[in-house]
Amino acid sequence: MKPFFKFLCLCLTFLLPFTTAQAKLTGEVIFAPPIDAFNELWVTNVEKARDDGPFFNLGFSPEGLAVQTNGNLVVTTTSHDQLMFGNDIYLFDKNAGFPKARDLTRQQFSLIWGLDISQNGDIVFTHERTGPAPATGIYLIPKHELKKLRPKVHLVKEGEAYTVEWSPNGKHIVYSTSDGVCIFNILTQEVLQISRDGGSPTFSPDGRYLAFIHRRWANTDKISIVSLTGRPNLKTIEIQEAQVGSFNLKWSPDGQYVVYTIRWDGTYRNLAAPINGGPHEEFLDEYDKGVWLFDWTRTDVAYAVEPTNRLTTLWGKLKQPDLK
């Protein structure tokens, strides 16, 4: 009887984050508007319809965007001004009196697929080589380099990589490849494969869970959520009405929703799926063409847990399980 009681308590503890009361989607986002303001970034609160407006003119059309959680730094990507192929990374301080975007990479790289900035201010990005450019792989610009005129950029892992994101504790990077989803330990250089397919992986705000998009037959998608501290298979969420695929997967700041973007009839729609189940809530829908590029500015809950310390032990024993 005692072993069963212990097992029951363990199950209840594990499922606790997914049985709490559902909170209303809220939070502040920075986004690229879908109107004829191609060089601007806007800011809004998702719970206040149309309470938004431009706050920064980049001087270029952004193609990628990442905001420092609970911080003041914003990074974007854009195409080279003078080259046919390639991207540059720009940085600015949104709290500066007269912010100005700084070019950090200065046409050193060709195709930059994804980027992110950690809560500490370290920048990571993925690069695919075309022509006489640095190797294909994952690159790091440390925080202490950002004030330099020409920051040093370090190759931390060579090889194919597309979307990329920091863990909340800044010790791990999750990224996608054509072979699935992997987590990379910055300190040990260890790579753990979480799934053999999927894309747009993203850590929950507390670092305990990982969500990513799975492609299925008939051009439909689903979201898989796996635990990084317990059993790997946790739950799946069906994506609604995906016509040309879904992307830009994120967690809400409170960890109660996974947020995704779909393209539908030539427009973009942003939907928040409650992890406890229930209807998907549409937001940022005040525009005719929708919003395809955005990021949250802060995390509403302070997390002290460091669950990824157990990640190597738990996932290393599973021999890269297939989560299809």
PDB file of C-alpha atoms in Angstrom:
ATOM      1  CA  MET A   1       0.000   0.000   0.000  1.00  0.00           C
ATOM      2  CA  LYS A   2       2.774   2.418   0.856  1.00  0.00           C
ATOM      3  CA  PRO A   3       4.507   2.140  -2.578  1.00  0.00           C
ATOM      4  CA  PHE A   4       1.178   2.919  -4.282  1.00  0.00           C
ATOM      5  CA  PHE A   5       0.630   5.943  -2.033  1.00  0.00           C
ATOM      6  CA  LYS A   6       4.100   7.259  -2.846  1.00  0.00           C
ATOM      7  CA  PHE A   7       3.469   6.751  -6.568  1.00  0.00           C
ATOM      8  CA  LEU A   8       0.142   8.611  -6.344  1.00  0.00           C
ATOM      9  CA  CYS A   9       1.750  11.554  -4.568  1.00  0.00           C
ATOM     10  CA  LEU A  10       4.500  11.686  -7.164  1.00  0.00           C
ATOM     11  CA  CYS A  11       1.962  11.767 -10.016  1.00  0.00           C
ATOM     12  CA  LEU A  12      -0.038  14.546  -8.360  1.00  0.00           C
ATOM     13  CA  THR A  13       3.117  16.584  -7.792  1.00  0.00           C
ATOM     14  CA  PHE A  14       4.202  16.126 -11.407  1.00  0.00           C
ATOM     15  CA  LEU A  15       0.807  17.175 -12.789  1.00  0.00           C
ATOM     16  CA  LEU A  16       0.350  20.151 -10.482  1.00  0.00           C
ATOM     17  CA  PRO A  17       1.535  22.832 -12.954  1.00  0.00           C
ATOM     18  CA  PHE A  18      -1.141  21.624 -15.400  1.00  0.00           C
ATOM     19  CA  THR A  19      -4.066  21.585 -12.981  1.00  0.00           C
ATOM     20  CA  THR A  20      -3.918  25.141 -11.688  1.00  0.00           C
ATOM     21  CA  ALA A  21      -6.688  27.608 -12.470  1.00  0.00           C
ATOM     22  CA  GLN A  22      -6.445  29.173 -15.914  1.00  0.00           C
ATOM     23  CA  ALA A  23      -5.371  32.817 -15.907  1.00  0.00           C
ATOM     24  CA  LYS A  24      -6.340  35.295 -18.604  1.00  0.00           C
ATOM     25  CA  LEU A  25      -3.745  35.899 -21.298  1.00  0.00           C
ATOM     26  CA  THR A  26      -1.861  39.060 -20.473  1.00  0.00           C
ATOM     27  CA  GLY A  27       1.514  40.696 -20.995  1.00  0.00           C
ATOM     28  CA  GLU A  28       3.404  43.303 -22.973  1.00  0.00           C
ATOM     29  CA  VAL A  29       4.798  42.556 -26.430  1.00  0.00           C
ATOM     30  CA  ILE A  30       7.043  44.325 -28.910  1.00  0.00           C
ATOM     31  CA  PHE A  31       6.037  43.630 -32.496  1.00  0.00           C
ATOM     32  CA  ALA A  32       6.441  44.610 -36.126  1.00  0.00           C
ATOM     33  CA  PRO A  33       3.142  46.132 -37.312  1.00  0.00           C
ATOM     34  CA  PRO A  34       1.467  44.658 -40.415  1.00  0.00           C
ATOM     35  CA  ILE A  35       0.844  48.103 -41.880  1.00  0.00           C
ATOM     36  CA  ASP A  36       2.918  50.400 -44.093  1.00  0.00           C
ATOM     37  CA  ALA A  37       5.375  51.116 -41.284  1.00  0.00           C
ATOM     38  CA  PHE A  38       7.999  48.622 -42.347  1.00  0.00           C
ATOM     39  CA  ASN A  39      10.838  50.214 -40.365  1.00  0.00           C
ATOM     40  CA  GLU A  40       9.013  50.515 -37.039  1.00  0.00           C
ATOM     41  CA  LEU A  41       8.579  48.440 -33.919  1.00  0.00           C
ATOM     42  CA  TRP A  42       5.480  48.909 -31.800  1.00  0.00           C
ATOM     43  CA  VAL A  43       4.625  47.998 -28.209  1.00  0.00           C
ATOM     44  CA  THR A  44       1.273  46.935 -26.745  1.00  0.00           C
ATOM     45  CA  ASN A  45      -0.408  45.037 -23.912  1.00  0.00           C
ATOM     46  CA  VAL A  46      -2.321  42.055 -25.288  1.00  0.00           C
ATOM     47  CA  GLU A  47      -5.191  42.532 -22.833  1.00  0.00           C
ATOM     48  CA  LYS A  48      -5.807  46.134 -23.938  1.00  0.00           C
ATOM     49  CA  ALA A  49      -7.143  46.212 -27.482  1.00  0.00           C
ATOM     50  CA  ARG A  50      -5.565  48.917 -29.648  1.00  0.00           C
ATOM     51  CA  ASP A  51      -3.566  50.326 -26.736  1.00  0.00           C
ATOM     52  CA  ASP A  52      -0.458  50.380 -28.885  1.00  0.00           C
ATOM     53  CA  GLY A  53       1.795  52.608 -30.931  1.00  0.00           C
ATOM     54  CA  PRO A  54       5.269  52.980 -32.419  1.00  0.00           C
ATOM     55  CA  PHE A  55       8.175  53.358 -30.025  1.00  0.00           C
ATOM     56  CA  PHE A  56      11.229  52.872 -32.243  1.00  0.00           C
ATOM     57  CA  ASN A  57      12.157  53.467 -35.891  1.00  0.00           C
ATOM     58  CA  LEU A  58      14.802  50.979 -36.941  1.00  0.00           C
ATOM     59  CA  GLY A  59      15.708  52.444 -40.301  1.00  0.00           C
ATOM     60  CA  PHE A  60      15.278  48.984 -41.847  1.00  0.00           C
ATOM     61  CA  SER A  61      12.630  46.289 -42.165  1.00  0.00           C
ATOM     62  CA  PRO A  62      13.090  43.652 -39.402  1.00  0.00           C
ATOM     63  CA  GLU A  63      13.113  39.971 -40.339  1.00  0.00           C
ATOM     64  CA  GLY A  64      13.821  38.557 -36.858  1.00  0.00           C
ATOM     65  CA  LEU A  65      13.189  39.868 -33.343  1.00  0.00           C
ATOM     66  CA  ALA A  66      14.155  38.931 -29.769  1.00  0.00           C
ATOM     67  CA  VAL A  67      13.590  40.950 -26.595  1.00  0.00           C
ATOM     68  CA  GLN A  68      15.622  40.583 -23.400  1.00  0.00           C
ATOM     69  CA  THR A  69      13.166  39.233 -20.827  1.00  0.00           C
ATOM     70  CA  ASN A  70      12.832  41.661 -17.911  1.00  0.00           C
ATOM     71  CA  GLY A  71      15.590  43.753 -19.499  1.00  0.00           C
ATOM     72  CA  ASN A  72      16.047  46.672 -21.870  1.00  0.00           C
ATOM     73  CA  LEU A  73      17.851  45.185 -24.880  1.00  0.00           C
ATOM     74  CA  VAL A  74      16.256  44.298 -28.222  1.00  0.00           C
ATOM     75  CA  VAL A  75      17.935  42.491 -31.130  1.00  0.00           C
ATOM     76  CA  THR A  76      16.698  42.256 -34.701  1.00  0.00           C
ATOM     77  CA  THR A  77      17.895  40.877 -38.013  1.00  0.00           C
ATOM     78  CA  THR A  78      17.618  42.440 -41.451  1.00  0.00           C
ATOM     79  CA  SER A  79      18.982  41.849 -44.940  1.00  0.00           C
ATOM     80  CA  HIS A  80      22.344  43.306 -45.938  1.00  0.00           C
ATOM     81  CA  ASP A  81      22.072  46.690 -47.616  1.00  0.00           C
ATOM     82  CA  GLN A  82      24.636  45.942 -50.297  1.00  0.00           C
ATOM     83  CA  LEU A  83      24.700  42.146 -50.645  1.00  0.00           C
ATOM     84  CA  MET A  84      22.155  39.974 -52.459  1.00  0.00           C
ATOM     85  CA  PHE A  85      22.113  37.329 -49.733  1.00  0.00           C
ATOM     86  CA  GLY A  86      22.765  37.654 -46.033  1.00  0.00           C
ATOM     87  CA  ASN A  87      21.635  39.213 -42.786  1.00  0.00           C
ATOM     88  CA  ASP A  88      22.991  41.470 -40.076  1.00  0.00           C
ATOM     89  CA  ILE A  89      22.124  41.615 -36.378  1.00  0.00           C
ATOM     90  CA  TYR A  90      21.221  44.962 -34.827  1.00  0.00           C
ATOM     91  CA  LEU A  91      20.980  45.838 -31.133  1.00  0.00           C
ATOM     92  CA  PHE A  92      19.360  48.750 -29.329  1.00  0.00           C
ATOM     93  CA  ASP A  93      18.492  49.769 -25.784  1.00  0.00           C
ATOM     94  CA  LYS A  94      14.775  50.511 -25.586  1.00  0.00           C
ATOM     95  CA  ASN A  95      15.216  52.511 -22.376  1.00  0.00           C
ATOM     96  CA  ALA A  96      17.855  54.857 -23.771  1.00  0.00           C
ATOM     97  CA  GLY A  97      16.880  58.495 -24.190  1.00  0.00           C
ATOM     98  CA  PHE A  98      17.772  58.506 -27.890  1.00  0.00           C
ATOM     99  CA  PRO A  99      18.117  54.841 -28.849  1.00  0.00           C
ATOM    100  CA  LYS A 100      20.029  53.961 -31.990  1.00  0.00           C
ATOM    101  CA  ALA A 101      20.308  50.513 -33.540  1.00  0.00           C
ATOM    102  CA  ARG A 102      23.913  49.244 -33.714  1.00  0.00           C
ATOM    103  CA  ASP A 103      25.077  46.780 -36.356  1.00  0.00           C
ATOM    104  CA  LEU A 104      26.834  43.984 -34.431  1.00  0.00           C
ATOM    105  CA  THR A 105      27.865  41.711 -37.309  1.00  0.00           C
ATOM    106  CA  ARG A 106      28.744  44.151 -40.146  1.00  0.00           C
ATOM    107  CA  GLN A 107      28.172  41.832 -43.112  1.00  0.00           C
ATOM    108  CA  GLN A 108      30.329  39.047 -41.685  1.00  0.00           C
ATOM    109  CA  PHE A 109      27.599  36.437 -42.069  1.00  0.00           C
ATOM    110  CA  SER A 110      25.310  35.229 -44.801  1.00  0.00           C
ATOM    111  CA  LEU A 111      21.974  33.633 -43.801  1.00  0.00           C
ATOM    112  CA  ILE A 112      20.969  34.106 -40.155  1.00  0.00           C
ATOM    113  CA  TRP A 113      17.948  31.907 -39.461  1.00  0.00           C
ATOM    114  CA  GLY A 114      17.212  32.502 -35.788  1.00  0.00           C
ATOM    115  CA  LEU A 115      18.391  34.558 -32.828  1.00  0.00           C
ATOM    116  CA  ASP A 116      17.681  35.085 -29.156  1.00  0.00           C
ATOM    117  CA  ILE A 117      18.986  37.136 -26.238  1.00  0.00           C
ATOM    118  CA  SER A 118      19.224  35.712 -22.725  1.00  0.00           C
ATOM    119  CA  GLN A 119      18.050  37.412 -19.552  1.00  0.00           C
ATOM    120  CA  ASN A 120      21.746  38.117 -18.876  1.00  0.00           C
ATOM    121  CA  GLY A 121      22.182  39.822 -22.264  1.00  0.00           C
ATOM    122  CA  ASP A 122      24.102  37.149 -24.206  1.00  0.00           C
ATOM    123  CA  ILE A 123      23.070  36.823 -27.862  1.00  0.00           C
ATOM    124  CA  VAL A 124      22.891  33.512 -29.713  1.00  0.00           C
ATOM    125  CA  PHE A 125      22.083  33.030 -33.396  1.00  0.00           C
ATOM    126  CA  THR A 126      22.124  30.353 -36.084  1.00  0.00           C
ATOM    127  CA  HIS A 127      23.927  30.806 -39.389  1.00  0.00           C
ATOM    128  CA  GLU A 128      23.998  29.012 -42.711  1.00  0.00           C
ATOM    129  CA  ARG A 129      27.069  29.620 -44.812  1.00  0.00           C
ATOM    130  CA  THR A 130      26.756  30.780 -48.418  1.00  0.00           C
ATOM    131  CA  GLY A 131      29.918  31.876 -50.191  1.00  0.00           C
ATOM    132  CA  PRO A 132      32.996  33.117 -48.295  1.00  0.00           C
ATOM    133  CA  ALA A 133      31.329  33.383 -44.892  1.00  0.00           C
ATOM    134  CA  PRO A 134      31.993  31.760 -41.496  1.00  0.00           C
ATOM    135  CA  ALA A 135      30.962  28.138 -40.964  1.00  0.00           C
ATOM    136  CA  THR A 136      27.367  26.992 -40.625  1.00  0.00           C
ATOM    137  CA  GLY A 137      26.471  26.662 -36.957  1.00  0.00           C
ATOM    138  CA  ILE A 138      25.395  28.307 -33.694  1.00  0.00           C
ATOM    139  CA  TYR A 139      27.189  31.512 -32.699  1.00  0.00           C
ATOM    140  CA  LEU A 140      27.441  33.476 -29.459  1.00  0.00           C
ATOM    141  CA  ILE A 141      27.989  37.181 -28.785  1.00  0.00           C
ATOM    142  CA  PRO A 142      28.709  37.472 -25.032  1.00  0.00           C
ATOM    143  CA  LYS A 143      27.184  40.324 -23.085  1.00  0.00           C
ATOM    144  CA  HIS A 144      30.582  41.868 -22.304  1.00  0.00           C
ATOM    145  CA  GLU A 145      31.222  42.291 -26.044  1.00  0.00           C
ATOM    146  CA  LEU A 146      28.101  44.317 -26.768  1.00  0.00           C
ATOM    147  CA  LYS A 147      29.593  47.715 -25.912  1.00  0.00           C
ATOM    148  CA  LYS A 148      32.539  47.217 -28.249  1.00  0.00           C
ATOM    149  CA  LEU A 149      32.565  48.768 -31.709  1.00  0.00           C
ATOM    150  CA  ARG A 150      33.224  45.336 -33.238  1.00  0.00           C
ATOM    151  CA  PRO A 151      32.022  42.641 -30.823  1.00  0.00           C
ATOM    152  CA  LYS A 152      33.758  39.269 -30.971  1.00  0.00           C
ATOM    153  CA  VAL A 153      31.525  36.479 -32.223  1.00  0.00           C
ATOM    154  CA  HIS A 154      32.246  32.885 -31.152  1.00  0.00           C
ATOM    155  CA  LEU A 155      31.243  29.665 -32.912  1.00  0.00           C
ATOM    156  CA  VAL A 156      29.909  27.430 -30.121  1.00  0.00           C
ATOM    157  CA  LYS A 157      28.609  24.552 -32.245  1.00  0.00           C
ATOM    158  CA  GLU A 158      29.234  23.805 -35.905  1.00  0.00           C
ATOM    159  CA  GLY A 159      26.475  22.254 -38.001  1.00  0.00           C
ATOM    160  CA  GLU A 160      22.927  22.795 -39.201  1.00  0.00           C
ATOM    161  CA  ALA A 161      20.603  24.791 -36.934  1.00  0.00           C
ATOM    162  CA  TYR A 162      17.554  26.973 -37.527  1.00  0.00           C
ATOM    163  CA  THR A 163      15.364  28.372 -34.736  1.00  0.00           C
ATOM    164  CA  VAL A 164      17.184  28.853 -31.423  1.00  0.00           C
ATOM    165  CA  GLU A 165      16.279  29.909 -27.871  1.00  0.00           C
ATOM    166  CA  TRP A 166      17.982  30.308 -24.479  1.00  0.00           C
ATOM    167  CA  SER A 167      16.844  28.415 -21.408  1.00  0.00           C
ATOM    168  CA  PRO A 168      15.653  30.738 -18.599  1.00  0.00           C
ATOM    169  CA  ASN A 169      18.823  30.072 -16.582  1.00  0.00           C
ATOM    170  CA  GLY A 170      21.072  30.874 -19.561  1.00  0.00           C
ATOM    171  CA  LYS A 171      22.928  27.543 -19.398  1.00  0.00           C
ATOM    172  CA  HIS A 172      21.302  25.704 -22.296  1.00  0.00           C
ATOM    173  CA  ILE A 173      20.215  26.429 -25.857  1.00  0.00           C
ATOM    174  CA  VAL A 174      17.394  24.619 -27.633  1.00  0.00           C
ATOM    175  CA  TYR A 175      17.493  24.556 -31.417  1.00  0.00           C
ATOM    176  CA  SER A 176      15.899  22.819 -34.385  1.00  0.00           C
ATOM    177  CA  THR A 177      17.445  21.024 -37.349  1.00  0.00           C
ATOM    178  CA  SER A 178      16.054  18.984 -40.240  1.00  0.00           C
ATOM    179  CA  ASP A 179      16.560  15.968 -37.933  1.00  0.00           C
ATOM    180  CA  GLY A 180      14.548  17.290 -34.998  1.00  0.00           C
ATOM    181  CA  VAL A 181      14.929  19.230 -31.748  1.00  0.00           C
ATOM    182  CA  CYS A 182      18.111  19.314 -29.639  1.00  0.00           C
ATOM    183  CA  ILE A 183      19.343  20.942 -26.436  1.00  0.00           C
ATOM    184  CA  PHE A 184      22.928  22.152 -26.215  1.00  0.00           C
ATOM    185  CA  ASN A 185      24.776  22.707 -22.931  1.00  0.00           C
ATOM    186  CA  ILE A 186      26.926  25.828 -23.271  1.00  0.00           C
ATOM    187  CA  LEU A 187      29.411  24.781 -20.575  1.00  0.00           C
ATOM    188  CA  THR A 188      29.852  21.060 -21.312  1.00  0.00           C
ATOM    189  CA  GLN A 189      29.164  21.209 -25.088  1.00  0.00           C
ATOM    190  CA  GLU A 190      26.854  18.202 -24.654  1.00  0.00           C
ATOM    191  CA  VAL A 191      23.997  17.739 -27.136  1.00  0.00           C
ATOM    192  CA  LEU A 192      20.775  15.906 -26.254  1.00  0.00           C
ATOM    193  CA  GLN A 193      18.229  15.100 -28.943  1.00  0.00           C
ATOM    194  CA  ILE A 194      14.698  15.570 -27.638  1.00  0.00           C
ATOM    195  CA  SER A 195      12.756  14.621 -30.770  1.00  0.00           C
ATOM    196  CA  ARG A 196      13.573  13.291 -34.231  1.00  0.00           C
ATOM    197  CA  ASP A 197      11.243  15.784 -35.862  1.00  0.00           C
ATOM    198  CA  GLY A 198       9.636  19.093 -34.976  1.00  0.00           C
ATOM    199  CA  GLY A 199      10.577  22.753 -34.975  1.00  0.00           C
ATOM    200  CA  SER A 200      10.238  26.115 -33.197  1.00  0.00           C
ATOM    201  CA  PRO A 201      11.220  24.678 -29.776  1.00  0.00           C
ATOM    202  CA  THR A 202      10.701  26.929 -26.764  1.00  0.00           C
ATOM    203  CA  PHE A 203      11.347  26.623 -23.009  1.00  0.00           C
ATOM    204  CA  SER A 204       8.603  27.344 -20.482  1.00  0.00           C
ATOM    205  CA  PRO A 205       9.329  30.400 -18.290  1.00  0.00           C
ATOM    206  CA  ASP A 206      10.357  28.155 -15.374  1.00  0.00           C
ATOM    207  CA  GLY A 207      12.542  25.939 -17.592  1.00  0.00           C
ATOM    208  CA  ARG A 208      10.664  22.772 -16.589  1.00  0.00           C
ATOM    209  CA  TYR A 209       8.992  22.079 -19.930  1.00  0.00           C
ATOM    210  CA  LEU A 210       9.737  22.268 -23.614  1.00  0.00           C
ATOM    211  CA  ALA A 211       7.171  22.877 -26.351  1.00  0.00           C
ATOM    212  CA  PHE A 212       7.718  22.380 -30.070  1.00  0.00           C
ATOM    213  CA  ILE A 213       5.673  21.971 -33.252  1.00  0.00           C
ATOM    214  CA  HIS A 214       5.253  18.607 -34.962  1.00  0.00           C
ATOM    215  CA  ARG A 215       4.382  18.264 -38.633  1.00  0.00           C
ATOM    216  CA  ARG A 216       1.830  15.561 -39.388  1.00  0.00           C
ATOM    217  CA  TRP A 217       0.123  14.198 -42.506  1.00  0.00           C
ATOM    218  CA  ALA A 218      -2.370  16.315 -44.498  1.00  0.00           C
ATOM    219  CA  ASN A 219      -0.395  19.491 -43.781  1.00  0.00           C
ATOM    220  CA  THR A 220      -1.615  19.756 -40.186  1.00  0.00           C
ATOM    221  CA  ASP A 221       0.429  20.532 -37.086  1.00  0.00           C
ATOM    222  CA  LYS A 222       0.318  19.743 -33.415  1.00  0.00           C
ATOM    223  CA  ILE A 223       2.209  21.121 -30.419  1.00  0.00           C
ATOM    224  CA  SER A 224       4.066  18.660 -28.205  1.00  0.00           C
ATOM    225  CA  ILE A 225       4.878  19.577 -24.604  1.00  0.00           C
ATOM    226  CA  VAL A 226       7.467  17.445 -22.832  1.00  0.00           C
ATOM    227  CA  SER A 227       8.851  17.570 -19.324  1.00  0.00           C
ATOM    228  CA  LEU A 228      12.573  18.124 -18.787  1.00  0.00           C
ATOM    229  CA  THR A 229      12.377  16.860 -15.214  1.00  0.00           C
ATOM    230  CA  GLY A 230      10.205  13.760 -15.516  1.00  0.00           C
ATOM    231  CA  ARG A 231       8.684  11.424 -18.091  1.00  0.00           C
ATOM    232  CA  PRO A 232       9.293  12.690 -21.659  1.00  0.00           C
ATOM    233  CA  ASN A 233       5.798  12.334 -23.151  1.00  0.00           C
ATOM    234  CA  LEU A 234       3.433  14.783 -21.513  1.00  0.00           C
ATOM    235  CA  LYS A 235       0.702  16.095 -23.808  1.00  0.00           C
ATOM    236  CA  THR A 236      -0.138  17.336 -27.279  1.00  0.00           C
ATOM    237  CA  ILE A 237      -2.248  20.266 -28.444  1.00  0.00           C
ATOM    238  CA  GLU A 238      -3.935  20.348 -31.841  1.00  0.00           C
ATOM    239  CA  ILE A 239      -3.266  23.483 -33.878  1.00  0.00           C
ATOM    240  CA  GLN A 240      -6.365  25.028 -35.370  1.00  0.00           C
ATOM    241  CA  GLU A 241      -6.883  25.746 -39.058  1.00  0.00           C
ATOM    242  CA  ALA A 242      -3.211  25.725 -40.061  1.00  0.00           C
ATOM    243  CA  GLN A 243      -3.215  26.342 -43.793  1.00  0.00           C
ATOM    244  CA  VAL A 244       0.395  27.067 -44.674  1.00  0.00           C
ATOM    245  CA  GLY A 245       2.014  25.820 -41.500  1.00  0.00           C
ATOM    246  CA  SER A 246       2.497  27.276 -38.045  1.00  0.00           C
ATOM    247  CA  PHE A 247       5.500  28.967 -36.507  1.00  0.00           C
ATOM    248  CA  ASN A 248       6.749  31.485 -33.952  1.00  0.00           C
ATOM    249  CA  LEU A 249       5.912  29.211 -31.020  1.00  0.00           C
ATOM    250  CA  LYS A 250       6.267  30.844 -27.589  1.00  0.00           C
ATOM    251  CA  TRP A 251       5.040  30.493 -24.014  1.00  0.00           C
ATOM    252  CA  SER A 252       2.972  33.181 -22.359  1.00  0.00           C
ATOM    253  CA  PRO A 253       4.828  35.036 -19.568  1.00  0.00           C
ATOM    254  CA  ASP A 254       2.879  33.174 -16.855  1.00  0.00           C
ATOM    255  CA  GLY A 255       3.506  29.741 -18.415  1.00  0.00           C
ATOM    256  CA  GLN A 256      -0.222  29.015 -18.738  1.00  0.00           C
ATOM    257  CA  TYR A 257      -0.411  29.164 -22.557  1.00  0.00           C
ATOM    258  CA  VAL A 258       1.596  28.142 -25.581  1.00  0.00           C
ATOM    259  CA  VAL A 259       1.264  30.770 -28.275  1.00  0.00           C
ATOM    260  CA  TYR A 260       1.566  30.095 -31.996  1.00  0.00           C
ATOM    261  CA  THR A 261       1.090  31.943 -35.272  1.00  0.00           C
ATOM    262  CA  ILE A 262      -0.615  30.564 -38.377  1.00  0.00           C
ATOM    263  CA  ARG A 263      -1.073  31.920 -41.860  1.00  0.00           C
ATOM    264  CA  TRP A 264      -4.689  31.862 -42.956  1.00  0.00           C
ATOM    265  CA  ASP A 265      -6.117  33.235 -46.219  1.00  0.00           C
ATOM    266  CA  GLY A 266      -3.131  35.541 -46.729  1.00  0.00           C
ATOM    267  CA  THR A 267      -3.186  36.907 -43.183  1.00  0.00           C
ATOM    268  CA  TYR A 268      -1.470  35.981 -39.908  1.00  0.00           C
ATOM    269  CA  ARG A 269      -3.339  34.927 -36.790  1.00  0.00           C
ATOM    270  CA  ASN A 270      -1.906  34.655 -33.280  1.00  0.00           C
ATOM    271  CA  LEU A 271      -3.518  32.117 -30.973  1.00  0.00           C
ATOM    272  CA  ALA A 272      -2.892  31.163 -27.359  1.00  0.00           C
ATOM    273  CA  ALA A 273      -3.619  27.543 -26.420  1.00  0.00           C
ATOM    274  CA  PRO A 274      -4.259  26.918 -22.687  1.00  0.00           C
ATOM    275  CA  ILE A 275      -2.045  24.080 -21.482  1.00  0.00           C
ATOM    276  CA  ASN A 276      -4.947  22.938 -19.275  1.00  0.00           C
ATOM    277  CA  GLY A 277      -7.147  22.549 -22.346  1.00  0.00           C
ATOM    278  CA  GLY A 278      -9.929  24.705 -23.690  1.00  0.00           C
ATOM    279  CA  PRO A 279     -10.570  27.051 -26.619  1.00  0.00           C
ATOM    280  CA  HIS A 280      -7.598  28.772 -28.238  1.00  0.00           C
ATOM    281  CA  GLU A 281      -7.689  32.510 -27.592  1.00  0.00           C
ATOM    282  CA  GLU A 282      -6.907  34.862 -30.475  1.00  0.00           C
ATOM    283  CA  PHE A 283      -4.973  38.064 -29.765  1.00  0.00           C
ATOM    284  CA  LEU A 284      -3.139  40.826 -31.646  1.00  0.00           C
ATOM    285  CA  ASP A 285      -6.093  40.640 -34.026  1.00  0.00           C
ATOM    286  CA  GLU A 286      -6.783  44.373 -34.359  1.00  0.00           C
ATOM    287  CA  TYR A 287      -5.093  44.487 -37.775  1.00  0.00           C
ATOM    288  CA  ASP A 288      -6.338  43.317 -41.143  1.00  0.00           C
ATOM    289  CA  LYS A 289      -3.228  41.269 -41.981  1.00  0.00           C
ATOM    290  CA  GLY A 290      -2.254  40.201 -38.480  1.00  0.00           C
ATOM    291  CA  VAL A 291       1.130  40.200 -36.710  1.00  0.00           C
ATOM    292  CA  TRP A 292       3.833  37.692 -37.651  1.00  0.00           C
ATOM    293  CA  LEU A 293       6.825  39.027 -35.671  1.00  0.00           C
ATOM    294  CA  PHE A 294       6.657  39.710 -31.916  1.00  0.00           C
ATOM    295  CA  ASP A 295       8.199  38.873 -28.539  1.00  0.00           C
ATOM    296  CA  TRP A 296       7.222  39.259 -24.879  1.00  0.00           C
ATOM    297  CA  THR A 297       9.060  41.863 -22.802  1.00  0.00           C
ATOM    298  CA  ARG A 298       8.968  40.213 -19.370  1.00  0.00           C
ATOM    299  CA  THR A 299       8.112  37.181 -17.284  1.00  0.00           C
ATOM    300  CA  ASP A 300       5.316  37.772 -14.799  1.00  0.00           C
ATOM    301  CA  VAL A 301       6.445  35.071 -12.355  1.00  0.00           C
ATOM    302  CA  ALA A 302       9.822  34.900 -10.586  1.00  0.00           C
ATOM    303  CA  TYR A 303      11.232  31.365 -10.886  1.00  0.00           C
ATOM    304  CA  ALA A 304      14.005  30.056  -8.656  1.00  0.00           C
ATOM    305  CA  VAL A 305      13.928  26.458  -9.925  1.00  0.00           C
ATOM    306  CA  GLU A 306      16.872  25.185 -12.000  1.00  0.00           C
ATOM    307  CA  PRO A 307      15.349  21.977 -13.406  1.00  0.00           C
ATOM    308  CA  THR A 308      17.740  21.670 -16.350  1.00  0.00           C
ATOM    309  CA  ASN A 309      20.420  20.537 -13.875  1.00  0.00           C
ATOM    310  CA  ARG A 310      18.662  17.140 -14.059  1.00  0.00           C
ATOM    311  CA  LEU A 311      18.227  17.182 -17.825  1.00  0.00           C
ATOM    312  CA  THR A 312      21.390  15.218 -18.657  1.00  0.00           C
ATOM    313  CA  THR A 313      20.540  12.380 -16.273  1.00  0.00           C
ATOM    314  CA  LEU A 314      16.914  12.009 -17.285  1.00  0.00           C
ATOM    315  CA  TRP A 315      17.207  12.407 -21.043  1.00  0.00           C
ATOM    316  CA  GLY A 316      20.630  10.823 -21.408  1.00  0.00           C
ATOM    317  CA  LYS A 317      19.175   7.439 -20.385  1.00  0.00           C
ATOM    318  CA  LEU A 318      16.404   7.588 -22.957  1.00  0.00           C
ATOM    319  CA  LYS A 319      18.656   7.211 -26.050  1.00  0.00           C
ATOM    320  CA  GLN A 320      16.962   9.965 -28.044  1.00  0.00           C
ATOM    321  CA  PRO A 321      13.349   8.749 -27.903  1.00  0.00           C
ATOM    322  CA  ASP A 322      11.079   9.292 -30.902  1.00  0.00           C
ATOM    323  CA  LEU A 323       8.122  11.370 -29.754  1.00  0.00           C
ATOM    324  CA  LYS A 324       6.021  11.048 -32.890  1.00  0.00           C
TER     325      LYS A 324
END
